CSV table of N, CA and C in Angstrom, one decimal:
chain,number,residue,atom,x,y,z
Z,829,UNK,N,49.1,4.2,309.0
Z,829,UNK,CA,48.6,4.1,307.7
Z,829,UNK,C,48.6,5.5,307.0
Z,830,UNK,N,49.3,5.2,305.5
Z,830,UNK,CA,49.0,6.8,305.0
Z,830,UNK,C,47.6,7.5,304.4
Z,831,UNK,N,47.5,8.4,304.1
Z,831,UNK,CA,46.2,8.8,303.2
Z,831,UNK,C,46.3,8.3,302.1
Z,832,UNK,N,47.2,7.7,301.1
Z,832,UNK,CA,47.1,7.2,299.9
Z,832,UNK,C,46.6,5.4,300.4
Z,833,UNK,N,46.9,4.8,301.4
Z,833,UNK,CA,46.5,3.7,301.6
Z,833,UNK,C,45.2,3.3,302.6
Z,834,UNK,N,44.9,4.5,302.7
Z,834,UNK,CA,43.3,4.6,303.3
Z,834,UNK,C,42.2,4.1,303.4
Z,835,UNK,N,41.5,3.3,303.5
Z,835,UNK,CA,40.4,2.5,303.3
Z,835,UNK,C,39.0,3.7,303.5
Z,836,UNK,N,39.6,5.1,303.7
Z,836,UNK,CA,37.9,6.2,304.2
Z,836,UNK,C,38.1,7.0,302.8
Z,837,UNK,N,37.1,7.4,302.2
Z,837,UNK,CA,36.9,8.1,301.7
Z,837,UNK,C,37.1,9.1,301.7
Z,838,UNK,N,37.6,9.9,300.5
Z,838,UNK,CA,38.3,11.6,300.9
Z,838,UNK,C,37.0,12.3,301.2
Z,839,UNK,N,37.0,13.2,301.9
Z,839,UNK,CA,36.0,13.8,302.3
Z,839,UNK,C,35.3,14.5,301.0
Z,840,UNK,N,35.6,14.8,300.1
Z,840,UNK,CA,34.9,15.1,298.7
Z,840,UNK,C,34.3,14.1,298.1
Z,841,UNK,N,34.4,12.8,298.4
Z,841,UNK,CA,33.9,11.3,297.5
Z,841,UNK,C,32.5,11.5,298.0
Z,842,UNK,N,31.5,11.1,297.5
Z,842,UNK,CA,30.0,11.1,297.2
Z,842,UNK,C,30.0,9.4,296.3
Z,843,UNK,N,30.8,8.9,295.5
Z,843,UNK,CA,30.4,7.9,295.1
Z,843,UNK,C,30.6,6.4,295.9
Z,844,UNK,N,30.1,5.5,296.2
Z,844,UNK,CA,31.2,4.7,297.2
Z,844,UNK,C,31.4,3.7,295.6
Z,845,UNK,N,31.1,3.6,294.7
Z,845,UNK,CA,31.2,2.7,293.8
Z,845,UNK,C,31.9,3.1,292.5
Z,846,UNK,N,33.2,3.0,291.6
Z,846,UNK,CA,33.5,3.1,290.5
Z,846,UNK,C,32.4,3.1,289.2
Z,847,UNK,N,32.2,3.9,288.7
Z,847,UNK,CA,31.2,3.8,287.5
Z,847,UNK,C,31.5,2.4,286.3
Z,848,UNK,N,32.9,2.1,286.6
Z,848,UNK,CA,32.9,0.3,285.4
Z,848,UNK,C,31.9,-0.7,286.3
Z,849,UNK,N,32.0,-0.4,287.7
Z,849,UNK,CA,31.5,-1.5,288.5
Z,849,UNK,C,30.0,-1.6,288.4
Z,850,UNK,N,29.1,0.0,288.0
Z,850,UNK,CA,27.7,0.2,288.6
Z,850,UNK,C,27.0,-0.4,287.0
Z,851,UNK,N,26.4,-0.8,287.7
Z,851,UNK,CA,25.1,-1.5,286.4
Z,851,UNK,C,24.5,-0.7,286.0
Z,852,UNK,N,23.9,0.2,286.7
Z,852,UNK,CA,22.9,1.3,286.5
Z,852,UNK,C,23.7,2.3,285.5
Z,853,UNK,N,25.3,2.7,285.8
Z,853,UNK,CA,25.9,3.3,284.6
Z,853,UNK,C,26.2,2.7,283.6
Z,854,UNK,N,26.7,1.7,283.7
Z,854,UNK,CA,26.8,1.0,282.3
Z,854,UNK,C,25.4,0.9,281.4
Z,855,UNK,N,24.2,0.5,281.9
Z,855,UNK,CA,23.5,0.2,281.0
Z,855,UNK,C,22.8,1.8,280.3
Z,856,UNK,N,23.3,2.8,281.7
Z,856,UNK,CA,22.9,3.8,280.9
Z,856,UNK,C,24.1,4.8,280.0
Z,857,UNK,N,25.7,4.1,279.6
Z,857,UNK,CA,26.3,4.6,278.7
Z,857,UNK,C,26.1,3.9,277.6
Z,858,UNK,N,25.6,2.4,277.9
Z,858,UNK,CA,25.4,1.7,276.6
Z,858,UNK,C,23.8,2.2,275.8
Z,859,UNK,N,22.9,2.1,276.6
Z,859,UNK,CA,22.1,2.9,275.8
Z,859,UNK,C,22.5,4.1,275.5
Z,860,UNK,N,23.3,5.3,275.7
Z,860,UNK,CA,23.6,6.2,274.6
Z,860,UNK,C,24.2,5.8,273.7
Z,861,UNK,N,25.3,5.2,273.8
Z,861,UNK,CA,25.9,4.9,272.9
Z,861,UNK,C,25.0,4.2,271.7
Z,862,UNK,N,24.7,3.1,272.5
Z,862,UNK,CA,23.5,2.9,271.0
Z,862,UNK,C,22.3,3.5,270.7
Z,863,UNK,N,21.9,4.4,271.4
Z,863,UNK,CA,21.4,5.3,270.5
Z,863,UNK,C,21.5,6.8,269.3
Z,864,UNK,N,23.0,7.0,269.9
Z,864,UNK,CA,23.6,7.5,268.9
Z,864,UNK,C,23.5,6.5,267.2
Z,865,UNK,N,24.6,5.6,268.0
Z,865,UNK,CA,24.3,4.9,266.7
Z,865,UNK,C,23.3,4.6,265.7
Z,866,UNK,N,22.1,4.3,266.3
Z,866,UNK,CA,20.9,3.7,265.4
Z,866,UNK,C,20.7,5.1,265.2
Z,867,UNK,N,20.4,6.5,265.4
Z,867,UNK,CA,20.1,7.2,265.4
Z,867,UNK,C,21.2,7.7,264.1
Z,868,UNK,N,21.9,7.4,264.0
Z,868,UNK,CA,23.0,7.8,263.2
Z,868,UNK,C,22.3,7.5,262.1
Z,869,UNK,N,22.0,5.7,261.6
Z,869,UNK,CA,21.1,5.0,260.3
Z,869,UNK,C,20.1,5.8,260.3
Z,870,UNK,N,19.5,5.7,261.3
Z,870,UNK,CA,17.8,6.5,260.7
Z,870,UNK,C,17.2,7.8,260.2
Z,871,UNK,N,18.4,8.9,261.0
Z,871,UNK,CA,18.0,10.1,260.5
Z,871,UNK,C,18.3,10.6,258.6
Z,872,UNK,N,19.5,9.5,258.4
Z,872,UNK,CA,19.3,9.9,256.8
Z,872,UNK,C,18.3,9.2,256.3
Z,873,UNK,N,17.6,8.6,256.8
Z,873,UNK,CA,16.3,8.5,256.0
Z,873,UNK,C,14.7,8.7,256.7
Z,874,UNK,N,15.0,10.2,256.9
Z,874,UNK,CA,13.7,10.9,257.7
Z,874,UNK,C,12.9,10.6,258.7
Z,875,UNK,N,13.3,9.4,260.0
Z,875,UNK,CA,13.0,9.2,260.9
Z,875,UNK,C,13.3,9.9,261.8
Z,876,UNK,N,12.1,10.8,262.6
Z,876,UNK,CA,12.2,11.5,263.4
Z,876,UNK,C,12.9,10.8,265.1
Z,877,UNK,N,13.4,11.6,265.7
Z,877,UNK,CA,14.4,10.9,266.7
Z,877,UNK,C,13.5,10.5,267.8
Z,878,UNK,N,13.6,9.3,268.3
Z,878,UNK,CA,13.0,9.1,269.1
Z,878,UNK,C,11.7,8.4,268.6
Z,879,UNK,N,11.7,7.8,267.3
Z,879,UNK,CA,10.6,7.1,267.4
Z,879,UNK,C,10.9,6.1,266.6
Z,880,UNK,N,12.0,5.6,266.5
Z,880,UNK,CA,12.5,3.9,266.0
Z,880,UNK,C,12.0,2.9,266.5
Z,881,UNK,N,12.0,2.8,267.8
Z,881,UNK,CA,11.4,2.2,268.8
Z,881,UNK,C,9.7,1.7,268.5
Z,882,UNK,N,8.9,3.2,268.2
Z,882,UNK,CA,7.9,2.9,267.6
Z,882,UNK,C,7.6,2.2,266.8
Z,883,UNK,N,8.2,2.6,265.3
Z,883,UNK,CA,8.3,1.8,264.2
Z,883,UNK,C,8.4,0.2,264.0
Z,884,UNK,N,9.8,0.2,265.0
Z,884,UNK,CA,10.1,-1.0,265.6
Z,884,UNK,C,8.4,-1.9,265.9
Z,885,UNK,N,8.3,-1.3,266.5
Z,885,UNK,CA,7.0,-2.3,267.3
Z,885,UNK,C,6.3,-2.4,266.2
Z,886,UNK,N,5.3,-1.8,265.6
Z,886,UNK,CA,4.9,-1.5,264.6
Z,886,UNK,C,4.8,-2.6,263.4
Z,887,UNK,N,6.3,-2.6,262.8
Z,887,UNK,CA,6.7,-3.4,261.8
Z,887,UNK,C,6.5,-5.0,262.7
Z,888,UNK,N,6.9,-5.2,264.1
Z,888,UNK,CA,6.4,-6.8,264.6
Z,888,UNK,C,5.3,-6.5,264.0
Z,889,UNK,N,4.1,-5.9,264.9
Z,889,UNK,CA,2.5,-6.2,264.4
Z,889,UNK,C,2.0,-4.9,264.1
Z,890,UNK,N,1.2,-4.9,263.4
Z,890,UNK,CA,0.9,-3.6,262.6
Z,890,UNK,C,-0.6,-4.0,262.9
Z,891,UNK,N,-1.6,-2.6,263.3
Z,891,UNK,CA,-2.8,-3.1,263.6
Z,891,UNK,C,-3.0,-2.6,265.0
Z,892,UNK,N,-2.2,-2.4,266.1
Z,892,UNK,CA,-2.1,-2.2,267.5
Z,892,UNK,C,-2.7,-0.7,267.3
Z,893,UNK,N,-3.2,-0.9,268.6
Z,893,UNK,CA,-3.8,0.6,269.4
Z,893,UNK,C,-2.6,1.8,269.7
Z,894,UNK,N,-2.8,2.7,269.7
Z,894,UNK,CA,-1.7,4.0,270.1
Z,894,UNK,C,-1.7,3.4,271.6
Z,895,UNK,N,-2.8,2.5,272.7
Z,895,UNK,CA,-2.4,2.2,273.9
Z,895,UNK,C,-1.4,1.1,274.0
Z,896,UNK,N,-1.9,0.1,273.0
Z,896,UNK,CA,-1.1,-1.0,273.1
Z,896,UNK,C,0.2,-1.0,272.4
Z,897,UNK,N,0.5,0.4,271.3
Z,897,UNK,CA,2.1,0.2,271.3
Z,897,UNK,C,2.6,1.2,272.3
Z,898,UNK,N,2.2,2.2,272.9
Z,898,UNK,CA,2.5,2.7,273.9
Z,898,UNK,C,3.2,1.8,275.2
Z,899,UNK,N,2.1,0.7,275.4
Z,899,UNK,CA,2.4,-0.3,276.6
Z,899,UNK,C,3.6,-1.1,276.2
Z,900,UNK,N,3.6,-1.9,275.0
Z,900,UNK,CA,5.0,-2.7,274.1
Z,900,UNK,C,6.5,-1.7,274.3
Z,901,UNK,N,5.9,-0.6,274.1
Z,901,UNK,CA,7.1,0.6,274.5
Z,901,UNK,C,7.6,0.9,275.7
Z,902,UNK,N,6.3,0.7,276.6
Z,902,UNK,CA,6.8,1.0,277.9
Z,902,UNK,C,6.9,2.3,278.3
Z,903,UNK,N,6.0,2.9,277.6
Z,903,UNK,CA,5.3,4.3,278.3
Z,903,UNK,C,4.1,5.0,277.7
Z,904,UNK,N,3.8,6.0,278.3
Z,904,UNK,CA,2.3,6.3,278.5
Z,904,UNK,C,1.8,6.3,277.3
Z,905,UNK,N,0.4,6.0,276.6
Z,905,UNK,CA,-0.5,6.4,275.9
Z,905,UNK,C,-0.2,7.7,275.1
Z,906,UNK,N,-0.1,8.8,275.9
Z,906,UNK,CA,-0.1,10.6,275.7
Z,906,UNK,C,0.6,10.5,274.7
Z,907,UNK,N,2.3,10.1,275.2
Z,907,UNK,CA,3.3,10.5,274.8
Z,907,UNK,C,3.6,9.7,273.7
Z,908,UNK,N,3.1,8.4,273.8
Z,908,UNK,CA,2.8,7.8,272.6
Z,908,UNK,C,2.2,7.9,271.3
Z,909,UNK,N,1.1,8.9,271.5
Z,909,UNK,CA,0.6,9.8,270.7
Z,909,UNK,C,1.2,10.8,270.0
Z,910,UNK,N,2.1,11.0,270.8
Z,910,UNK,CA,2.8,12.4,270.5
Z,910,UNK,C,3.9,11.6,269.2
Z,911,UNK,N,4.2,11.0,269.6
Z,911,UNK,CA,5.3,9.8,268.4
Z,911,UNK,C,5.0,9.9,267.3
Z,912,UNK,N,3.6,8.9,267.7
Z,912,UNK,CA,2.6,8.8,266.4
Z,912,UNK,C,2.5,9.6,265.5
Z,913,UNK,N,2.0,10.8,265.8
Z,913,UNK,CA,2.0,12.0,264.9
Z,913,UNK,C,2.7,12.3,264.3
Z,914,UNK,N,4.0,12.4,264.8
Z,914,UNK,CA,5.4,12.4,264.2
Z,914,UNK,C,5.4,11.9,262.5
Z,915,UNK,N,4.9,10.3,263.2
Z,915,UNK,CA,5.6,9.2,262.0
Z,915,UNK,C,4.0,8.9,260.8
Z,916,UNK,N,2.9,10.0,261.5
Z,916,UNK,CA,1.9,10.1,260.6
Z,916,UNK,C,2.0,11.5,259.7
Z,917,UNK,N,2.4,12.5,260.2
Z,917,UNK,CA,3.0,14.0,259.7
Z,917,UNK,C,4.1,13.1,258.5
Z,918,UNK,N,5.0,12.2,258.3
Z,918,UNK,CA,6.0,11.5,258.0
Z,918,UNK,C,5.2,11.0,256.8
Z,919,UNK,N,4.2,10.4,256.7
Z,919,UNK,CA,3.2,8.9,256.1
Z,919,UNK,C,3.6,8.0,256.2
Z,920,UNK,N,4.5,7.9,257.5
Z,920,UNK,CA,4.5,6.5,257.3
Z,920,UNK,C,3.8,5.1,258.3
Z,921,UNK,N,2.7,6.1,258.9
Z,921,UNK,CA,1.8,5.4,259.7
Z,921,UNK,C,0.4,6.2,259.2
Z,922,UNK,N,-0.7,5.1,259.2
Z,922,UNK,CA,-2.2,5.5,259.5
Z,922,UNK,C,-3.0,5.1,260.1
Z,923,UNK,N,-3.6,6.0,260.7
Z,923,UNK,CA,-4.3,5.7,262.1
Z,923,UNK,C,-6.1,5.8,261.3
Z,924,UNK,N,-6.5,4.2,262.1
Z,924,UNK,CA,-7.7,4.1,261.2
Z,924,UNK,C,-8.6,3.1,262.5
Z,925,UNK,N,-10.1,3.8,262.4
Z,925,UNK,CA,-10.8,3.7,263.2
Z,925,UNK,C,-11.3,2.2,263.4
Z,926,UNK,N,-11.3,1.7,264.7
Z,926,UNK,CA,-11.6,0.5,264.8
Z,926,UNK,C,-13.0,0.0,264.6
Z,927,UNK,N,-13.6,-1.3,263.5
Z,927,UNK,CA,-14.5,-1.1,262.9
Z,927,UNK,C,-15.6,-1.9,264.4
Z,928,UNK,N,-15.2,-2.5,265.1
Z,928,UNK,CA,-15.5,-3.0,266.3
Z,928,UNK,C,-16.1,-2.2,267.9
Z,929,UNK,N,-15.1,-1.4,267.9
Z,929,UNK,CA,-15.2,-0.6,268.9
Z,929,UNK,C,-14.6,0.8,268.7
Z,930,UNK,N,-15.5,1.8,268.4
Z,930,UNK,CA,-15.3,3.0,267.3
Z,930,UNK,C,-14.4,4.0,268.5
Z,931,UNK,N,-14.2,3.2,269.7
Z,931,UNK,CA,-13.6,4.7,270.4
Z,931,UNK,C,-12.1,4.1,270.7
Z,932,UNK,N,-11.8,2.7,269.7
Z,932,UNK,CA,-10.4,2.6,269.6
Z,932,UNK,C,-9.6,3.1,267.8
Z,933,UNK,N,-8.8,3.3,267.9
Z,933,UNK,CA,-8.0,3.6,266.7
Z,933,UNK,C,-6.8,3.0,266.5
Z,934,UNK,N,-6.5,2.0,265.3
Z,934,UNK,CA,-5.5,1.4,265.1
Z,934,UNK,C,-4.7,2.2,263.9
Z,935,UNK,N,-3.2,1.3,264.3
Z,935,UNK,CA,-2.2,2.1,263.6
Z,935,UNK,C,-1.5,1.1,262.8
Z,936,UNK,N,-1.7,1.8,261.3
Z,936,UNK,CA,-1.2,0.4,260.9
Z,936,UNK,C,0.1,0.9,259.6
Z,937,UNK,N,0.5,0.9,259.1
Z,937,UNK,CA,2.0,1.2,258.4
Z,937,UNK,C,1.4,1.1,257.2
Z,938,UNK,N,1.9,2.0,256.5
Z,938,UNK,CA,1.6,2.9,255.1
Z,938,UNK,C,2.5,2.2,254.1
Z,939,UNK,N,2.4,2.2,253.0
Z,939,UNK,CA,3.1,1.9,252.0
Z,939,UNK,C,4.8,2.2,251.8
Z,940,UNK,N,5.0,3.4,252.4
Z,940,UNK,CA,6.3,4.0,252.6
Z,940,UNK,C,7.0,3.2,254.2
Z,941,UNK,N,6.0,3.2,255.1
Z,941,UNK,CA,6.6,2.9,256.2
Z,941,UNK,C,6.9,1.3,256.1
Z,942,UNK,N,6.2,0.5,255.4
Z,942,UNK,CA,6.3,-0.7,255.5
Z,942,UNK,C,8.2,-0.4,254.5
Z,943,UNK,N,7.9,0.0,253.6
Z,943,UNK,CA,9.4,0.3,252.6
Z,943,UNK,C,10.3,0.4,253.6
Z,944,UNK,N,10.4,1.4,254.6
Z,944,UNK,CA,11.2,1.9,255.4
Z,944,UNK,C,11.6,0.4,256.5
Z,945,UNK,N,11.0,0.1,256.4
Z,945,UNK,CA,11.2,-1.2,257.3
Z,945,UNK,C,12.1,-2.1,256.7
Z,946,UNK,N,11.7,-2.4,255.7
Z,946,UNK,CA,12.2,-3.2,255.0
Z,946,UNK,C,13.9,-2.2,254.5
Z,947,UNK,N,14.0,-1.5,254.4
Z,947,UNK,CA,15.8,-1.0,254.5
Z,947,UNK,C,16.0,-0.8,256.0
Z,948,UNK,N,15.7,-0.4,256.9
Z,948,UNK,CA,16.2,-0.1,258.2
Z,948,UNK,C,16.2,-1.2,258.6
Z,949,UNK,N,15.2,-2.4,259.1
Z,949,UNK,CA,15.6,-3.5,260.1
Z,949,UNK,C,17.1,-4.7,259.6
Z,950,UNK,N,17.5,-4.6,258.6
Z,950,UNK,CA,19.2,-5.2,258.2
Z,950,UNK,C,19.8,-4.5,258.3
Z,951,UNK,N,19.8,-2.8,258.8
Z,951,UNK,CA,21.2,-1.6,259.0
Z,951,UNK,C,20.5,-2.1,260.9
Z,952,UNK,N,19.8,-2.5,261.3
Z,952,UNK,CA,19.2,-2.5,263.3
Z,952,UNK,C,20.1,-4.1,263.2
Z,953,UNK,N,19.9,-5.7,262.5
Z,953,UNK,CA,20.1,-6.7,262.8
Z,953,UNK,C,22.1,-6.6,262.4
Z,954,UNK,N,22.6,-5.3,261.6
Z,954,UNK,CA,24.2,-5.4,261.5
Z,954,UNK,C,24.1,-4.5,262.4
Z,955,UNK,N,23.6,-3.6,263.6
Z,955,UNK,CA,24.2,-3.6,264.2
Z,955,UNK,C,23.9,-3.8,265.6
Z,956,UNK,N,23.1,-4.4,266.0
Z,956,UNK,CA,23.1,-5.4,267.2
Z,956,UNK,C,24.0,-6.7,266.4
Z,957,UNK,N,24.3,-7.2,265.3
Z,957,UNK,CA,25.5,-8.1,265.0
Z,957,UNK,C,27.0,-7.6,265.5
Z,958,UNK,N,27.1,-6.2,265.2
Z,958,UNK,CA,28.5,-5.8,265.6
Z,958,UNK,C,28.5,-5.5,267.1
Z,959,UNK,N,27.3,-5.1,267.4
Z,959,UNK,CA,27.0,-5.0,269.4
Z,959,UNK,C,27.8,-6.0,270.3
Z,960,UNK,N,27.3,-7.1,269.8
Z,960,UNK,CA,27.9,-8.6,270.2
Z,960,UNK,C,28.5,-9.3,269.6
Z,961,UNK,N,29.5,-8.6,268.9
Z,961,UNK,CA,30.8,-9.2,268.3
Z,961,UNK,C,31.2,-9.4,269.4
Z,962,UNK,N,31.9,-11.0,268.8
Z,962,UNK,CA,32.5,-12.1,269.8
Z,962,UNK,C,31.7,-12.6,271.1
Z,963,UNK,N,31.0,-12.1,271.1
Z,963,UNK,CA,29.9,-13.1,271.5
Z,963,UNK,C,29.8,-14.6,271.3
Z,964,UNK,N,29.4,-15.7,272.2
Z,964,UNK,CA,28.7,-16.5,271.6
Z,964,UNK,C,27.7,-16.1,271.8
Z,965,UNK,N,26.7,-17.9,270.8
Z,965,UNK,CA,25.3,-17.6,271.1
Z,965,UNK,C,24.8,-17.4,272.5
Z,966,UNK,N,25.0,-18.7,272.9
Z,966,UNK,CA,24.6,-18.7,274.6
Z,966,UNK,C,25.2,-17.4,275.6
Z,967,UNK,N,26.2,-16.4,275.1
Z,967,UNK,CA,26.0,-15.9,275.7
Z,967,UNK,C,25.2,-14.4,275.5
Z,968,UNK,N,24.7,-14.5,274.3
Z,968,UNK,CA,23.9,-13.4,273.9
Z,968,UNK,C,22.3,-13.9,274.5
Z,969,UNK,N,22.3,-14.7,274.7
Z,969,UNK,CA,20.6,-15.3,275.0
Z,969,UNK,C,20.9,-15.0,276.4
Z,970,UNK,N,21.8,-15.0,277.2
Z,970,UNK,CA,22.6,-15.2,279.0
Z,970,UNK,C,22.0,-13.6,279.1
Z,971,UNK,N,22.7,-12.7,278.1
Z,971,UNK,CA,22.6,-11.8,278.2
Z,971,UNK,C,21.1,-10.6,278.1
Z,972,UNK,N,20.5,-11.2,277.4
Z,972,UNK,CA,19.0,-11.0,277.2
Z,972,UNK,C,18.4,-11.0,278.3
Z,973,UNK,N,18.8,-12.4,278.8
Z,973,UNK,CA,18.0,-12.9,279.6
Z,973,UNK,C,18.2,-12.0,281.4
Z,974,UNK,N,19.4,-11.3,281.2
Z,974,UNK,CA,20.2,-10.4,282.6
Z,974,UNK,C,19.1,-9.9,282.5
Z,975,UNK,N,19.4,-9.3,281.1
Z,975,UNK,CA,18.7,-7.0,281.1
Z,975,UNK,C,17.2,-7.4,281.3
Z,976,UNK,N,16.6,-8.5,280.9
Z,976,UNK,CA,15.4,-8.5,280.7
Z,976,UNK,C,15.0,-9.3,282.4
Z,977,UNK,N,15.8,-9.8,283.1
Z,977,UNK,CA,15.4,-9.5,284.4
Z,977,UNK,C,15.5,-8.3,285.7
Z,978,UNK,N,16.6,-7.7,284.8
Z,978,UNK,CA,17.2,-5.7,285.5
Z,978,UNK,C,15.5,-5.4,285.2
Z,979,UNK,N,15.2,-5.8,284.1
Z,979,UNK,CA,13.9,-4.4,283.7
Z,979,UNK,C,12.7,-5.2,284.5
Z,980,UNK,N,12.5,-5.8,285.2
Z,980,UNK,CA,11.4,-6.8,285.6
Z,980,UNK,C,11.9,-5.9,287.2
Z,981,UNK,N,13.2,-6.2,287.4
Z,981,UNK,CA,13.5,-6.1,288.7
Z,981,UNK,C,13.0,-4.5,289.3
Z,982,UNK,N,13.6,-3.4,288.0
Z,982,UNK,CA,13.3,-2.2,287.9
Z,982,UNK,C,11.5,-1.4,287.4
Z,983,UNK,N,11.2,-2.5,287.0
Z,983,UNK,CA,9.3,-2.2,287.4
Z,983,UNK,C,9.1,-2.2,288.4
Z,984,UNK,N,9.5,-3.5,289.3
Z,984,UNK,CA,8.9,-3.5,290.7
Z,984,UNK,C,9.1,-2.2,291.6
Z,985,UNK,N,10.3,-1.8,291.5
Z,985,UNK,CA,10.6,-0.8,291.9
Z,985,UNK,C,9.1,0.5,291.6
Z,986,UNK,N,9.8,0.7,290.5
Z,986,UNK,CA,9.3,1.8,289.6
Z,986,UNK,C,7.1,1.6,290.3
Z,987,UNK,N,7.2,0.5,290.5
Z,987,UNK,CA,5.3,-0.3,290.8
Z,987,UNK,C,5.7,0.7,292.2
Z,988,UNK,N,6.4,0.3,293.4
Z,988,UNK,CA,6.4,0.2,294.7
Z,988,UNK,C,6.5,1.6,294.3
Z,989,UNK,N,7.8,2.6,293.8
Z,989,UNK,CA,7.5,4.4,294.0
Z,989,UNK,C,6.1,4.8,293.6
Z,990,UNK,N,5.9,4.1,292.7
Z,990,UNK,CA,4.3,4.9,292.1
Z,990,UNK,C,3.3,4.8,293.5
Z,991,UNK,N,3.3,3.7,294.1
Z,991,UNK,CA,2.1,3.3,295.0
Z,991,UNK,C,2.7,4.2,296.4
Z,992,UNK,N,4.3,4.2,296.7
Z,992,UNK,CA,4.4,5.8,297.7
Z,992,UNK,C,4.5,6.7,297.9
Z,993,UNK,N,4.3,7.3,296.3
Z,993,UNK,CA,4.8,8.6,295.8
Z,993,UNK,C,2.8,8.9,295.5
Z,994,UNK,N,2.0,8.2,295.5
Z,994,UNK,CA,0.6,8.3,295.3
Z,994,UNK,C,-0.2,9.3,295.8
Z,995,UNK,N,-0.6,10.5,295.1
Z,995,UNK,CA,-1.2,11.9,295.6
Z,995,UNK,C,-0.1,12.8,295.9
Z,996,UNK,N,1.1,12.4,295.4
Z,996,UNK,CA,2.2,13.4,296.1
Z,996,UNK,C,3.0,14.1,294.9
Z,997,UNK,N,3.4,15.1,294.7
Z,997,UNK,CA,4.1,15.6,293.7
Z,997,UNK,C,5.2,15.0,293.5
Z,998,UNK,N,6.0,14.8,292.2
Z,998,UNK,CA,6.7,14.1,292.6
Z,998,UNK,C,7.7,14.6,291.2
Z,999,UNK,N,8.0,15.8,291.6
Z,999,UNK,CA,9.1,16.2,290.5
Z,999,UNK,C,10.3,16.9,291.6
Z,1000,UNK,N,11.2,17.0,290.7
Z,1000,UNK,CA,12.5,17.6,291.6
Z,1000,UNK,C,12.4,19.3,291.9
Z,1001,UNK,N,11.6,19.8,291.8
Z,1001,UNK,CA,11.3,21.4,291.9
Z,1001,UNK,C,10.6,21.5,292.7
Z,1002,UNK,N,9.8,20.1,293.5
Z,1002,UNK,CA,8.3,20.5,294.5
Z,1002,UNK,C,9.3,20.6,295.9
């Protein structure tokens, strides 16, 4: 057998898998890619990067805690704060004390932000339309339904490192 017809890896290979084949790459070229793109619509009209997502939630229900759109987001509280400010520095969120329980604060969309919604979510719905061009329906719901058991699959994960990484540093410098 020659070395072009080899079945071992060249001694420099580190990958055993083609990057078309890995899930984990594709879903992470396709989120750049679409984040470029949406990113491309929003910044001409002064949405700070990185907080579409926010808004996004937001514009569903307006009225949420900085915890509970933080949690809808899918990360911490802190950093979720940190957004907020953003898109409050902006006006187009205000954060207004809950008349129930005074050590919560809700966030609820400003006159401008609601505007803002109303032009950005038909430039978000054309282009998750052109995402899944030629698409059918069923297979865009097939599809949903993948990524949104990848991310179920990838909590458990993400649950199980938290609970053995627990008391332990856990950045790439320690």
């Amino acid at each position: 057998m020659n070395k072009s017809t080899s079945s071992k890896p060249s001694p420099g290979k580190i990958a055993t898998q083609s990057s078309e084949d890995s899930v984990g790459y594709q879903l992470s070229a396709t989120y750049r890619v679409l984040n470029r793109a949406l990113q491309a619509q929003v910044a001409r009209l002064d949405v700070p990067a990185g907080t579409w997502i926010f808004l996004r939630t937001i514009w569903e229900e307006d009225g949420l805690t900085q915890r509970e759109v933080g949690r809808r987001v899918g990360i911490m509280e802190a950093a979720a704060g940190s957004a907020l400010n953003k898109l409050e520095s902006r006006g187009l969120i205000r954060r207004v004390r809950n008349a129930d329980d005074r050590r919560k604060i809700n966030i609820y969309l400003t006159e401008r932000g609601r505007a803002l919604g109303h032009e950005l979510m038909p430039k978000a719905d054309e282009l998750t339309a052109r995402m899944v061009e030629g698409f059918e329906h069923f297979e865009v719901a097939q599809l949903c339904s993948y990524l949104m058991r990848v991310r179920q699959n990838l909590r458990a994960v993400e649950s199980s490192a938290d609970i053995k990484n627990e008391g332990t540093e856990n950045t790439i410098d320690s």
